[in-house]
CSV table of C-alpha atoms in Angstrom, one decimal:
chain,number,residue,atom,x,y,z
A,185,MET,CA,0.0,0.0,0.0
A,186,ILE,CA,2.9,2.4,0.8
A,187,ILE,CA,4.3,1.9,-2.7
A,188,ALA,CA,0.9,2.7,-4.3
A,189,ARG,CA,0.7,5.8,-2.2
A,190,LYS,CA,4.2,6.9,-3.3
A,191,ILE,CA,3.4,6.3,-6.9
A,192,ALA,CA,0.1,8.2,-6.7
A,193,TYR,CA,1.8,11.1,-4.9
A,194,ASN,CA,4.6,11.3,-7.5
A,195,VAL,CA,2.1,11.1,-10.4
A,196,ALA,CA,0.1,14.0,-8.9
A,197,ILE,CA,3.1,16.1,-8.3
A,198,SER,CA,4.5,15.4,-11.7
A,199,SER,CA,1.1,16.2,-13.4
A,200,LEU,CA,0.7,19.4,-11.4
A,201,SER,CA,4.2,20.6,-12.3
A,202,LYS,CA,3.6,19.8,-15.9
A,203,ILE,CA,0.4,21.8,-15.9
A,204,LEU,CA,2.0,24.7,-14.1
A,205,SER,CA,5.0,24.8,-16.4
A,206,THR,CA,2.8,24.7,-19.5
A,207,ALA,CA,0.7,27.6,-18.2
A,208,LEU,CA,3.8,29.7,-17.3
A,209,ALA,CA,5.2,28.9,-20.8
A,210,LEU,CA,2.1,30.2,-22.5
A,211,VAL,CA,2.1,33.4,-20.4
A,212,SER,CA,5.8,34.0,-21.1
A,213,ILE,CA,5.3,33.5,-24.8
A,214,ALA,CA,2.5,36.1,-24.8
A,215,PHE,CA,4.8,38.6,-23.0
A,216,ILE,CA,7.7,37.9,-25.3
A,217,THR,CA,5.7,38.2,-28.4
A,218,ARG,CA,4.2,41.5,-27.4
A,219,TYR,CA,7.6,42.9,-26.4
A,220,LEU,CA,9.6,41.7,-29.4
A,221,GLY,CA,7.1,42.3,-32.1
A,222,LYS,CA,6.8,40.2,-35.3
A,223,GLU,CA,10.4,40.5,-36.5
A,224,GLY,CA,12.0,40.2,-33.1
A,225,PHE,CA,9.9,37.2,-32.2
A,226,GLY,CA,10.8,35.6,-35.5
A,227,ASN,CA,14.5,36.1,-34.7
A,228,TYR,CA,13.9,34.7,-31.2
A,229,ALA,CA,12.2,31.6,-32.6
A,230,THR,CA,15.0,31.2,-35.2
A,231,VAL,CA,17.7,31.2,-32.5
A,232,LEU,CA,15.8,28.6,-30.4
A,233,ALA,CA,15.1,26.4,-33.4
A,234,PHE,CA,18.7,26.5,-34.6
A,235,LEU,CA,20.1,25.7,-31.2
A,236,SER,CA,17.5,22.9,-30.5
A,237,PHE,CA,19.4,20.7,-32.9
A,238,PHE,CA,22.6,21.2,-31.0
A,239,ALA,CA,20.9,20.7,-27.7
A,240,ALA,CA,19.8,17.2,-28.8
A,241,LEU,CA,23.4,16.4,-29.7
A,242,ALA,CA,24.7,17.8,-26.4
A,243,ASP,CA,22.5,15.6,-24.3
A,244,LEU,CA,24.1,12.4,-25.6
A,245,GLY,CA,21.4,10.4,-23.7
A,246,LEU,CA,23.3,11.1,-20.5
A,247,TYR,CA,20.2,11.9,-18.5
A,248,SER,CA,18.7,8.5,-19.1
A,249,ILE,CA,22.0,6.7,-18.7
A,250,SER,CA,22.9,8.4,-15.4
A,251,THR,CA,19.5,7.9,-13.9
A,252,ARG,CA,19.6,4.2,-14.8
A,253,GLU,CA,23.1,3.7,-13.5
A,254,ILE,CA,22.5,5.5,-10.2
A,255,SER,CA,19.3,3.5,-9.6
A,256,LYS,CA,21.3,0.3,-9.6
A,257,SER,CA,22.0,-1.1,-6.1
A,258,GLY,CA,25.6,-0.6,-5.0
A,259,ALA,CA,26.2,2.2,-7.6
A,260,ASP,CA,29.0,4.6,-6.9
A,261,GLU,CA,26.9,7.8,-7.3
A,262,LYS,CA,29.8,10.2,-6.9
A,263,LYS,CA,31.9,8.5,-9.6
A,264,ILE,CA,28.9,8.2,-12.0
A,265,MET,CA,27.9,11.8,-11.5
A,266,GLY,CA,31.5,13.0,-11.8
A,267,ASN,CA,31.8,11.2,-15.2
A,268,VAL,CA,28.4,12.5,-16.4
A,269,PHE,CA,29.2,16.0,-15.4
A,270,ALA,CA,32.5,15.9,-17.2
A,271,MET,CA,31.0,14.5,-20.3
A,272,ARG,CA,28.2,17.1,-20.2
A,273,LEU,CA,30.6,19.9,-19.7
A,274,ALA,CA,32.7,18.8,-22.6
A,275,SER,CA,29.6,18.4,-24.9
A,276,SER,CA,28.4,21.9,-23.8
A,277,LEU,CA,31.7,23.5,-24.5
A,278,LEU,CA,31.7,21.9,-28.0
A,279,ILE,CA,28.2,23.3,-28.6
A,280,VAL,CA,29.4,26.8,-27.5
A,281,LEU,CA,32.1,26.6,-30.1
A,282,ALA,CA,30.3,24.8,-32.9
A,283,ALA,CA,26.9,26.5,-32.9
A,284,PRO,CA,28.1,30.1,-33.5
A,285,LEU,CA,30.7,28.9,-36.1
A,286,ILE,CA,28.1,27.0,-38.1
A,287,GLY,CA,25.6,29.8,-37.7
A,288,LEU,CA,28.0,32.1,-39.6
A,289,PHE,CA,27.3,30.1,-42.7
A,290,PHE,CA,23.6,30.7,-42.6
A,291,PRO,CA,22.1,33.9,-44.1
A,292,TYR,CA,20.7,35.1,-40.7
A,293,PRO,CA,20.6,38.7,-39.7
A,294,PRO,CA,23.2,39.9,-37.2
A,295,ALA,CA,20.7,39.9,-34.3
A,296,VAL,CA,20.1,36.1,-34.9
A,297,LYS,CA,23.8,35.4,-35.0
A,298,ALA,CA,24.3,37.3,-31.8
A,299,GLY,CA,21.4,35.5,-30.2
A,300,ILE,CA,23.0,32.1,-31.2
A,301,VAL,CA,26.2,33.1,-29.4
A,302,VAL,CA,24.3,34.2,-26.2
A,303,VAL,CA,22.0,31.1,-26.0
A,304,ALA,CA,24.9,28.8,-26.9
A,305,LEU,CA,26.8,30.1,-23.8
A,306,SER,CA,23.8,29.3,-21.7
A,307,PHE,CA,24.2,25.6,-22.5
A,308,VAL,CA,27.2,25.4,-20.3
A,309,PHE,CA,25.1,26.4,-17.3
A,310,SER,CA,22.0,24.4,-18.1
A,311,SER,CA,24.0,21.3,-18.5
A,312,GLY,CA,24.8,21.3,-14.8
A,313,ILE,CA,21.1,21.6,-14.0
A,314,GLU,CA,20.3,18.4,-16.0
A,315,THR,CA,23.0,16.5,-14.2
A,316,VAL,CA,21.6,17.4,-10.8
A,317,THR,CA,18.1,16.5,-12.0
A,318,ALA,CA,19.3,13.0,-12.9
A,319,THR,CA,20.6,12.6,-9.4
A,320,VAL,CA,17.3,13.6,-7.9
A,321,SER,CA,15.3,11.5,-10.3
A,322,ALA,CA,17.2,8.3,-9.7
A,323,PRO,CA,15.6,7.3,-6.4
A,324,VAL,CA,12.1,7.9,-7.9
A,325,SER,CA,12.8,5.8,-10.9
A,326,GLY,CA,14.1,3.0,-8.7
A,327,ILE,CA,10.8,2.5,-6.9
């Protein structure tokens, strides 16, 4: 019965957080669209679409792998997370270098090229967040 209660609680929290994050995303898109205007929002969307290809490459499936490995009994969590963090940092640094260079070959306006550089730099910081998320998710997936 305790496991069923834990599962129900986790499903409820997960569903609530998904609903809340979707609502906040819709509100923020409304504000961003109004603030940037048509051309600015188009540039913003172009930057995000361009970098989404690189984000998929930067992940390398590390979230799933690290969650699975940490969930195993007797796993050395510190060693696993150290390796994952190092691999994620290396892939993020590669993205920071590759995305702006590849973006130069596209006929984008200067604002989009500058946006690519700024958002590519954010990958280094967001990669650390995903590593921590895998650590927190591992006990839940091991139920």
